[in-house]
Amino acid sequence: MADRRSLQAFHPFAKLNSLLDGIAPGCAPGSEPILLSIGEPKNQPPAFVAEEITAAADTWSRYPPPHGTEAYRSACVDWLNRRFALPEGLIAEERSIQPLPGSREGLFFALLAAAQGYEGDAPPVVLIPNPFYHVYAGAAVAAGAEPVFVPATAANGFLPDFAALDTATLDRAIFCFLCSPSNPQGAAADVEALGRLIDLARRHDFVVAFDECYAEIYDRDAPAGALQAAALTGRGEVALDRVLVFHSLSKRSSAPGLRCGFAAGSADLIDGLDMALRVGGAGVPLPILAAGTRLWREESHVEANRAYYRENFAIAERLLGNRFGFRKPDGGFFLWLDVGDGEAAAVKLWREAGVRVVPGAYVSETDGSGDNPGKPYIRVALVYDARTTAEGLKRIVDVLAPGGTQAPQAATVAAGR
Ligand SMILES: Cc1ncc(COP(=O)(O)O)c(C=O)c1O
């Protein structure tokens, strides 16, 4: 088990950098390295972002208002209502929305806020899907909590079964993360599964942070959201009890540099998050809120984004076939490929083809049963344009499955590791 006192114990890129340190990228003459390791969009946000920021330039002299602006919060509510067909009045613009510099900051501070006032003798528990986005574990460490990693493998549709944990662990839990669609596997939970987790959280009195920052990147069927499930459990604040969802413009609008997102959920959790951010957060500057307001209200650029990723996944399907357990994800822009030994494959790809990918073991942990579910995998970000994506995937096939069109690796995935 990783040292839970060390923040960087969970950082995939720190580990990747030291793995590949000193190894020269082995590109063919005249070609460049291709970095498929980082999930950073490479297409551009709409031009109106710059226009909005310029138009609001006289507000750079003001501190960011901690709770954002009414215009921004309203745009968030309207988008949530449209995207998830929520009942009118479920989300109150003032009490249920917290503007954020990004979902990462919100996820981190929400746990710090929830850990305040914990009085148990043993450290509180934070439930984390395994594999996971490193910030979940980092936040648990920062809050002095014990991360409990719950496998999300092919055997369970790549979604964690928190209900399978023992009662003592569930009773000690103060917080739980669920990423849907997930990074790295791209699995989306349906409304029923989301509802069951909300029910579990209420029975054992913990908060669930639903990380939905990939909710807008999908092929045809829009993934469900936790607020849809919450809406089925009651009205108003009753429906939102124990629930926080996190959204961001980083993926939806290809604007991770903007640092603009929001959390939505029950008023007491939003208040706690707001207070934690007032103490240690940066806030979202007014010109950014102006641009964000427009982005949440505009859909054509998001549809164009979906088309961009759709093309990349079509290329992947064509080039990978059934190798490495390839499947189109329910959402997001990652491939999660079973290559047998992810770390060895990452070194080989860099050394022989100049392709950088993340070993699955670096986004997952050895769990209580001694298993690291990410070990056989690599994570591949399909964020580049179609030409670069095709070149990167071709190099992966050439290095890891040379010759033949339907390599045998797929058989290892069918075994459901
Ligand atoms: C699963 C997941 N959650 C949250 C984030 C944070 O994104 P942002 O803070 O840009 O919204 C990321 C970023 O890559 C992510 O992969």
Short mmCIF file of C-alpha atoms and ligand atoms in Angstrom, two decimals:
data_model
loop_
_atom_site.label_atom_id
_atom_site.label_comp_id
_atom_site.label_asym_id
_atom_site.label_seq_id
_atom_site.Cartn_x
_atom_site.Cartn_y
_atom_site.Cartn_z
CA MET A 1 0.00 0.00 0.00
CA ALA A 2 1.35 3.47 -0.80
CA ASP A 3 2.45 5.72 2.01
CA ARG A 4 -0.70 7.64 2.78
CA ARG A 5 1.22 10.52 4.34
CA SER A 6 2.87 11.48 1.08
CA LEU A 7 0.95 13.69 -1.32
CA GLN A 8 3.13 12.80 -4.27
CA ALA A 9 2.86 9.05 -3.64
CA PHE A 10 -0.14 9.09 -5.94
CA HIS A 11 1.05 11.44 -8.68
CA PRO A 12 1.20 9.50 -11.96
CA PHE A 13 3.38 11.97 -13.81
CA ALA A 14 6.03 12.14 -11.09
CA LYS A 15 6.28 8.34 -11.35
CA LEU A 16 6.23 8.36 -15.15
CA ASN A 17 8.96 10.98 -15.35
CA SER A 18 11.24 8.95 -13.14
CA LEU A 19 10.44 5.74 -15.07
CA LEU A 20 11.46 7.31 -18.38
CA ASP A 21 14.17 9.60 -17.07
CA GLY A 22 17.35 9.13 -19.08
CA ILE A 23 15.71 7.05 -21.82
CA ALA A 24 15.90 8.75 -25.22
CA PRO A 25 12.67 8.64 -27.26
CA GLY A 26 13.23 6.24 -30.14
CA CYS A 27 11.50 8.00 -33.01
CA ALA A 28 12.18 7.17 -36.62
CA PRO A 29 14.39 9.75 -38.37
CA GLY A 30 12.39 12.88 -39.15
CA SER A 31 9.55 12.07 -36.75
CA GLU A 32 8.73 13.53 -33.35
CA PRO A 33 7.75 12.03 -29.98
CA ILE A 34 3.98 11.76 -29.43
CA LEU A 35 2.76 12.40 -25.90
CA LEU A 36 -0.39 10.37 -25.37
CA SER A 37 0.12 10.47 -21.62
CA ILE A 38 -1.62 13.70 -20.66
CA GLY A 39 -5.38 14.17 -20.92
CA GLU A 40 -5.14 17.74 -22.14
CA PRO A 41 -7.43 18.76 -25.01
CA LYS A 42 -5.49 19.91 -28.07
CA ASN A 43 -8.30 21.60 -29.96
CA GLN A 44 -9.18 25.20 -29.17
CA PRO A 45 -12.10 26.70 -27.26
CA PRO A 46 -14.40 29.04 -29.25
CA ALA A 47 -13.03 32.45 -30.23
CA PHE A 48 -15.75 34.18 -28.20
CA VAL A 49 -13.87 33.23 -25.01
CA ALA A 50 -11.24 35.84 -25.81
CA GLU A 51 -13.95 38.38 -26.73
CA GLU A 52 -15.75 37.91 -23.40
CA ILE A 53 -12.52 38.19 -21.43
CA THR A 54 -11.56 41.36 -23.25
CA ALA A 55 -15.01 42.88 -22.77
CA ALA A 56 -14.76 42.29 -19.01
CA ALA A 57 -11.15 43.49 -18.77
CA ASP A 58 -12.06 46.36 -16.43
CA THR A 59 -12.82 43.78 -13.72
CA TRP A 60 -9.27 42.37 -13.49
CA SER A 61 -8.68 44.90 -10.70
CA ARG A 62 -11.30 43.19 -8.53
CA TYR A 63 -10.84 40.11 -6.38
CA PRO A 64 -12.85 37.14 -7.65
CA PRO A 65 -16.18 37.08 -5.77
CA PRO A 66 -16.02 33.82 -3.75
CA HIS A 67 -19.47 32.69 -4.77
CA GLY A 68 -19.15 33.84 -8.39
CA THR A 69 -21.83 35.88 -10.13
CA GLU A 70 -25.54 35.33 -10.47
CA ALA A 71 -25.16 35.21 -14.26
CA TYR A 72 -22.60 32.42 -14.02
CA ARG A 73 -24.56 30.38 -11.49
CA SER A 74 -27.74 30.73 -13.58
CA ALA A 75 -25.93 29.51 -16.67
CA CYS A 76 -24.77 26.46 -14.67
CA VAL A 77 -28.30 25.74 -13.43
CA ASP A 78 -29.80 26.10 -16.90
CA TRP A 79 -27.17 23.78 -18.35
CA LEU A 80 -27.73 21.16 -15.63
CA ASN A 81 -31.49 21.32 -16.18
CA ARG A 82 -31.10 20.92 -19.96
CA ARG A 83 -28.37 18.30 -19.92
CA PHE A 84 -29.94 16.06 -17.28
CA ALA A 85 -33.63 16.97 -17.72
CA LEU A 86 -33.88 17.85 -14.02
CA PRO A 87 -37.14 18.84 -12.37
CA GLU A 88 -37.60 22.60 -12.11
CA GLY A 89 -36.43 23.91 -8.72
CA LEU A 90 -34.18 20.98 -7.78
CA ILE A 91 -31.13 23.19 -8.14
CA ALA A 92 -31.39 26.65 -6.60
CA GLU A 93 -28.99 29.08 -8.25
CA GLU A 94 -27.84 30.70 -5.01
CA ARG A 95 -27.69 27.76 -2.59
CA SER A 96 -26.90 24.73 -4.73
CA ILE A 97 -24.09 26.01 -6.98
CA GLN A 98 -20.47 26.79 -6.14
CA PRO A 99 -18.34 28.23 -8.97
CA LEU A 100 -14.89 26.63 -9.06
CA PRO A 101 -11.57 27.24 -10.80
CA GLY A 102 -11.89 23.63 -12.02
CA SER A 103 -13.28 20.37 -10.80
CA ARG A 104 -9.89 19.41 -9.35
CA GLU A 105 -9.89 22.25 -6.83
CA GLY A 106 -13.47 21.51 -5.89
CA LEU A 107 -12.88 17.80 -5.35
CA PHE A 108 -9.91 18.56 -3.14
CA PHE A 109 -11.53 21.27 -1.03
CA ALA A 110 -14.85 19.46 -0.70
CA LEU A 111 -13.13 16.60 1.11
CA LEU A 112 -11.19 18.98 3.35
CA ALA A 113 -14.49 20.65 4.22
CA ALA A 114 -16.23 17.32 4.92
CA ALA A 115 -13.39 16.17 7.18
CA GLN A 116 -13.80 19.19 9.49
CA GLY A 117 -15.09 18.24 12.91
CA TYR A 118 -14.61 14.49 12.50
CA GLU A 119 -14.33 13.06 15.99
CA GLY A 120 -13.88 9.30 15.55
CA ASP A 121 -10.95 7.55 17.26
CA ALA A 122 -9.68 5.89 14.09
CA PRO A 123 -8.90 8.06 11.06
CA PRO A 124 -11.91 8.63 8.80
CA VAL A 125 -12.15 6.56 5.64
CA VAL A 126 -12.38 7.91 2.10
CA LEU A 127 -13.69 5.50 -0.53
CA ILE A 128 -11.86 5.69 -3.84
CA PRO A 129 -12.39 3.72 -7.06
CA ASN A 130 -9.29 1.87 -8.18
CA PRO A 131 -7.92 3.03 -10.67
CA PHE A 132 -8.56 6.67 -9.82
CA TYR A 133 -7.79 10.31 -10.54
CA HIS A 134 -4.81 11.04 -8.27
CA VAL A 135 -6.43 14.06 -6.62
CA TYR A 136 -8.88 11.79 -4.75
CA ALA A 137 -6.07 10.05 -2.91
CA GLY A 138 -4.10 13.27 -2.48
CA ALA A 139 -7.11 14.95 -0.88
CA ALA A 140 -7.59 11.99 1.46
CA VAL A 141 -3.96 12.26 2.56
CA ALA A 142 -4.24 16.02 3.06
CA ALA A 143 -7.35 15.50 5.19
CA GLY A 144 -5.57 12.91 7.39
CA ALA A 145 -7.99 10.24 6.20
CA GLU A 146 -7.42 6.64 5.22
CA PRO A 147 -7.98 5.99 1.51
CA VAL A 148 -9.75 2.69 0.84
CA PHE A 149 -9.32 1.61 -2.77
CA VAL A 150 -12.19 -0.31 -4.33
CA PRO A 151 -11.50 -2.25 -7.55
CA ALA A 152 -13.15 -1.09 -10.76
CA THR A 153 -12.12 -3.82 -13.16
CA ALA A 154 -13.36 -5.57 -16.29
CA ALA A 155 -15.07 -8.07 -13.99
CA ASN A 156 -17.41 -5.38 -12.61
CA GLY A 157 -17.81 -3.27 -15.75
CA PHE A 158 -14.97 -0.99 -14.59
CA LEU A 159 -17.20 0.51 -11.88
CA PRO A 160 -16.46 0.13 -8.14
CA ASP A 161 -18.86 -1.82 -5.94
CA PHE A 162 -18.72 0.23 -2.73
CA ALA A 163 -21.66 -1.70 -1.27
CA ALA A 164 -19.47 -4.82 -1.14
CA LEU A 165 -17.30 -3.26 1.58
CA ASP A 166 -17.75 -4.41 5.17
CA THR A 167 -20.08 -2.42 7.40
CA ALA A 168 -17.31 -1.22 9.73
CA THR A 169 -15.48 0.40 6.81
CA LEU A 170 -18.65 1.95 5.42
CA ASP A 171 -19.52 3.33 8.86
CA ARG A 172 -16.10 4.95 9.16
CA ALA A 173 -16.39 6.52 5.68
CA ILE A 174 -16.91 10.28 5.56
CA PHE A 175 -16.46 10.72 1.82
CA CYS A 176 -16.57 8.76 -1.42
CA PHE A 177 -15.49 9.62 -4.96
CA LEU A 178 -17.13 8.27 -8.06
CA CYS A 179 -15.88 9.30 -11.48
CA SER A 180 -18.46 8.74 -14.24
CA PRO A 181 -17.60 8.57 -17.08
CA SER A 182 -14.41 7.41 -15.45
CA ASN A 183 -10.81 8.31 -15.97
CA PRO A 184 -9.10 6.09 -17.10
CA GLN A 185 -11.55 3.35 -18.17
CA GLY A 186 -14.32 5.55 -19.62
CA ALA A 187 -17.08 3.59 -17.86
CA ALA A 188 -20.33 5.41 -17.08
CA ALA A 189 -22.69 4.38 -14.28
CA ASP A 190 -26.41 4.29 -15.11
CA VAL A 191 -29.09 6.11 -13.11
CA GLU A 192 -29.89 3.02 -11.05
CA ALA A 193 -26.26 2.49 -10.01
CA LEU A 194 -25.92 6.18 -9.17
CA GLY A 195 -29.09 5.97 -7.08
CA ARG A 196 -27.81 2.91 -5.20
CA LEU A 197 -24.63 4.77 -4.26
CA ILE A 198 -26.62 7.76 -3.00
CA ASP A 199 -28.73 5.40 -0.92
CA LEU A 200 -25.61 3.70 0.50
CA ALA A 201 -24.12 7.10 1.40
CA ARG A 202 -27.26 8.10 3.28
CA ARG A 203 -27.41 4.83 5.19
CA HIS A 204 -23.77 5.12 6.27
CA ASP A 205 -23.65 8.89 6.52
CA PHE A 206 -20.95 9.85 4.05
CA VAL A 207 -20.78 12.40 1.26
CA VAL A 208 -20.45 11.32 -2.38
CA ALA A 209 -18.47 13.49 -4.77
CA PHE A 210 -19.60 12.59 -8.28
CA ASP A 211 -16.83 13.66 -10.61
CA GLU A 212 -18.62 14.19 -13.93
CA CYS A 213 -16.02 16.28 -15.71
CA TYR A 214 -16.12 13.91 -18.73
CA ALA A 215 -19.92 13.94 -18.95
CA GLU A 216 -19.91 15.89 -22.22
CA ILE A 217 -17.42 13.75 -24.12
CA TYR A 218 -19.33 10.77 -25.48
CA ASP A 219 -20.20 9.16 -28.79
CA ARG A 220 -24.00 8.89 -29.06
CA ASP A 221 -25.66 8.26 -25.68
CA ALA A 222 -25.18 11.03 -23.13
CA PRO A 223 -24.01 9.44 -19.84
CA ALA A 224 -26.37 9.75 -16.88
CA GLY A 225 -25.66 12.21 -14.07
CA ALA A 226 -25.98 11.78 -10.31
CA LEU A 227 -28.48 14.65 -10.07
CA GLN A 228 -30.89 12.60 -12.21
CA ALA A 229 -30.64 9.81 -9.68
CA ALA A 230 -30.91 12.26 -6.76
CA ALA A 231 -34.07 13.78 -8.26
CA LEU A 232 -35.76 10.39 -7.97
CA THR A 233 -35.21 10.30 -4.20
CA GLY A 234 -37.30 13.29 -3.14
CA ARG A 235 -37.78 17.01 -3.66
CA GLY A 236 -35.50 20.00 -3.06
CA GLU A 237 -32.91 19.60 -0.34
CA VAL A 238 -34.12 16.09 0.54
CA ALA A 239 -33.18 14.96 -2.96
CA LEU A 240 -29.72 16.49 -2.70
CA ASP A 241 -28.82 15.08 0.70
CA ARG A 242 -25.16 13.81 0.76
CA VAL A 243 -24.72 14.65 -2.94
CA LEU A 244 -22.15 16.84 -4.67
CA VAL A 245 -21.49 16.78 -8.42
CA PHE A 246 -18.54 18.40 -10.16
CA HIS A 247 -18.47 19.81 -13.68
CA SER A 248 -15.91 21.70 -15.66
CA LEU A 249 -15.27 23.50 -18.92
CA SER A 250 -11.87 21.84 -19.24
CA LYS A 251 -13.13 18.96 -21.37
CA ARG A 252 -16.55 20.18 -22.48
CA SER A 253 -15.08 23.34 -24.02
CA SER A 254 -11.41 22.31 -24.42
CA ALA A 255 -10.51 25.06 -21.97
CA PRO A 256 -8.46 23.56 -19.11
CA GLY A 257 -6.36 26.72 -19.03
CA LEU A 258 -9.41 28.84 -18.28
CA ARG A 259 -9.84 27.17 -14.87
CA CYS A 260 -13.60 27.31 -14.76
CA GLY A 261 -16.14 24.84 -13.42
CA PHE A 262 -18.67 24.39 -10.63
CA ALA A 263 -20.02 22.06 -7.98
CA ALA A 264 -23.74 21.49 -7.43
CA GLY A 265 -25.44 19.77 -4.55
CA SER A 266 -26.95 20.10 -1.12
CA ALA A 267 -26.85 23.55 0.45
CA ASP A 268 -24.89 22.50 3.54
CA LEU A 269 -22.17 20.84 1.45
CA ILE A 270 -22.02 23.82 -0.90
CA ASP A 271 -21.69 26.13 2.14
CA GLY A 272 -18.84 24.00 3.51
CA LEU A 273 -17.07 24.00 0.16
CA ASP A 274 -17.58 27.75 -0.21
CA MET A 275 -16.02 28.36 3.21
CA ALA A 276 -13.03 26.09 2.52
CA LEU A 277 -12.41 27.94 -0.76
CA ARG A 278 -12.72 31.33 0.95
CA VAL A 279 -9.93 30.23 3.29
CA GLY A 280 -7.56 28.61 0.82
CA GLY A 281 -8.93 28.83 -2.71
CA ALA A 282 -8.21 31.15 -5.60
CA GLY A 283 -11.75 31.90 -6.78
CA VAL A 284 -12.71 32.41 -10.41
CA PRO A 285 -11.84 35.90 -11.76
CA LEU A 286 -14.73 37.97 -13.15
CA PRO A 287 -13.55 37.96 -16.80
CA ILE A 288 -13.28 34.16 -16.64
CA LEU A 289 -16.77 33.91 -15.17
CA ALA A 290 -18.05 36.03 -18.08
CA ALA A 291 -16.48 33.68 -20.63
CA GLY A 292 -17.67 30.65 -18.66
CA THR A 293 -21.24 31.95 -18.58
CA ARG A 294 -21.30 32.00 -22.36
CA LEU A 295 -19.63 28.60 -22.70
CA TRP A 296 -22.22 26.86 -20.50
CA ARG A 297 -24.94 28.37 -22.68
CA GLU A 298 -23.45 27.45 -26.05
CA GLU A 299 -23.68 23.90 -27.42
CA SER A 300 -22.39 23.94 -30.99
CA HIS A 301 -18.73 23.97 -29.94
CA VAL A 302 -19.41 21.00 -27.65
CA GLU A 303 -20.99 19.04 -30.48
CA ALA A 304 -17.91 19.84 -32.59
CA ASN A 305 -15.73 18.52 -29.76
CA ARG A 306 -17.69 15.30 -29.62
CA ALA A 307 -17.21 14.88 -33.38
CA TYR A 308 -13.46 15.42 -32.92
CA TYR A 309 -13.18 12.63 -30.35
CA ARG A 310 -15.62 10.40 -32.25
CA GLU A 311 -13.23 10.48 -35.19
CA ASN A 312 -10.30 9.55 -32.95
CA PHE A 313 -12.15 6.57 -31.51
CA ALA A 314 -13.14 5.44 -35.01
CA ILE A 315 -9.45 5.53 -35.92
CA ALA A 316 -8.60 3.55 -32.79
CA GLU A 317 -11.23 0.96 -33.60
CA ARG A 318 -9.86 0.59 -37.11
CA LEU A 319 -6.19 0.37 -36.06
CA LEU A 320 -6.54 -1.67 -32.87
CA GLY A 321 -9.39 -4.01 -33.79
CA ASN A 322 -9.72 -6.40 -30.87
CA ARG A 323 -6.14 -6.01 -29.71
CA PHE A 324 -5.46 -5.15 -26.06
CA GLY A 325 -9.13 -5.54 -25.14
CA PHE A 326 -9.99 -2.38 -27.09
CA ARG A 327 -13.49 -1.06 -26.46
CA LYS A 328 -15.05 2.29 -27.17
CA PRO A 329 -15.56 3.98 -23.79
CA ASP A 330 -18.97 5.25 -22.62
CA GLY A 331 -17.36 8.65 -22.26
CA GLY A 332 -14.11 10.59 -22.00
CA PHE A 333 -11.13 10.49 -24.31
CA PHE A 334 -8.92 7.70 -22.95
CA LEU A 335 -8.14 4.21 -24.10
CA TRP A 336 -7.49 1.70 -21.33
CA LEU A 337 -5.51 -1.04 -23.00
CA ASP A 338 -4.57 -4.41 -21.54
CA VAL A 339 -0.98 -4.94 -22.64
CA GLY A 340 0.00 -7.52 -20.02
CA ASP A 341 2.52 -5.33 -18.16
CA GLY A 342 1.77 -1.60 -18.41
CA GLU A 343 5.08 -0.40 -17.01
CA ALA A 344 7.17 -2.54 -19.36
CA ALA A 345 5.00 -1.46 -22.30
CA ALA A 346 5.40 2.24 -21.42
CA VAL A 347 9.19 1.91 -21.39
CA LYS A 348 9.21 -0.04 -24.66
CA LEU A 349 6.92 2.45 -26.40
CA TRP A 350 9.08 5.38 -25.36
CA ARG A 351 12.37 3.69 -26.12
CA GLU A 352 11.37 2.17 -29.45
CA ALA A 353 8.77 4.58 -30.84
CA GLY A 354 8.86 7.85 -28.85
CA VAL A 355 5.27 7.35 -27.68
CA ARG A 356 4.55 8.35 -24.09
CA VAL A 357 1.68 6.63 -22.26
CA VAL A 358 0.82 6.19 -18.58
CA PRO A 359 1.29 2.73 -17.04
CA GLY A 360 -2.02 1.68 -15.50
CA ALA A 361 -0.30 0.92 -12.20
CA TYR A 362 0.49 4.63 -11.86
CA VAL A 363 -3.21 5.56 -11.74
CA SER A 364 -4.14 2.74 -9.39
CA GLU A 365 -2.96 1.33 -6.07
CA THR A 366 -2.36 -2.05 -4.56
CA ASP A 367 -5.58 -2.68 -2.66
CA GLY A 368 -6.34 -4.57 0.54
CA SER A 369 -6.23 -7.89 -1.32
CA GLY A 370 -2.70 -7.20 -2.57
CA ASP A 371 -3.83 -6.65 -6.16
CA ASN A 372 -3.10 -3.61 -8.33
CA PRO A 373 -5.90 -3.66 -10.93
CA GLY A 374 -4.13 -1.20 -13.24
CA LYS A 375 -0.93 -3.21 -13.61
CA PRO A 376 -1.71 -4.91 -16.95
CA TYR A 377 -2.89 -1.66 -18.58
CA ILE A 378 -1.69 1.50 -20.23
CA ARG A 379 -3.74 4.70 -20.46
CA VAL A 380 -3.67 6.40 -23.85
CA ALA A 381 -5.14 9.88 -24.32
CA LEU A 382 -6.75 10.42 -27.74
CA VAL A 383 -6.53 14.20 -27.58
CA TYR A 384 -4.51 15.01 -30.67
CA ASP A 385 -5.88 15.63 -34.15
CA ALA A 386 -6.77 12.60 -36.25
CA ARG A 387 -3.45 12.46 -38.09
CA THR A 388 -1.31 12.50 -34.93
CA THR A 389 -3.67 10.10 -33.16
CA ALA A 390 -3.44 7.64 -36.05
CA GLU A 391 0.35 7.92 -36.10
CA GLY A 392 0.58 7.35 -32.33
CA LEU A 393 -1.72 4.32 -32.41
CA LYS A 394 0.08 2.85 -35.38
CA ARG A 395 3.36 3.09 -33.48
CA ILE A 396 1.73 1.38 -30.48
CA VAL A 397 0.57 -1.52 -32.64
CA ASP A 398 3.94 -1.77 -34.39
CA VAL A 399 5.81 -1.97 -31.08
CA LEU A 400 3.45 -4.01 -28.92
CA ALA A 401 1.76 -6.25 -31.49
CA PRO A 402 4.02 -6.42 -34.52
CA GLY A 403 2.69 -8.47 -37.43
CA GLY A 404 -0.79 -9.98 -37.73
CA THR A 405 -4.01 -8.01 -37.62
CA GLN A 406 -5.80 -9.56 -34.64
CA ALA A 407 -3.19 -10.08 -31.95
CA PRO A 408 -3.72 -12.61 -29.15
CA GLN A 409 -3.61 -10.07 -26.30
CA ALA A 410 -7.39 -9.69 -26.48
CA ALA A 411 -7.70 -13.13 -24.93
CA THR A 412 -6.21 -11.89 -21.64
CA VAL A 413 -8.97 -9.30 -21.36
CA ALA A 414 -11.72 -11.74 -22.13
CA ALA A 415 -10.54 -13.61 -19.04
CA GLY A 416 -11.80 -10.57 -17.10
CA ARG A 417 -8.77 -9.53 -15.08
C1 LIG B 1 -11.22 12.47 -13.50
C2 LIG B 1 -10.81 13.90 -13.47
N1 LIG B 1 -11.40 14.70 -12.59
C3 LIG B 1 -11.07 16.01 -12.51
C4 LIG B 1 -10.11 16.54 -13.35
C5 LIG B 1 -9.75 18.00 -13.19
O1 LIG B 1 -10.11 18.76 -14.25
P1 LIG B 1 -10.34 20.31 -14.13
O2 LIG B 1 -9.84 20.73 -12.77
O3 LIG B 1 -9.55 20.91 -15.20
O4 LIG B 1 -11.80 20.51 -14.22
C6 LIG B 1 -9.47 15.74 -14.29
C7 LIG B 1 -8.44 16.30 -15.17
O5 LIG B 1 -7.81 15.70 -15.94
C8 LIG B 1 -9.84 14.38 -14.36
O6 LIG B 1 -9.28 13.55 -15.24
#
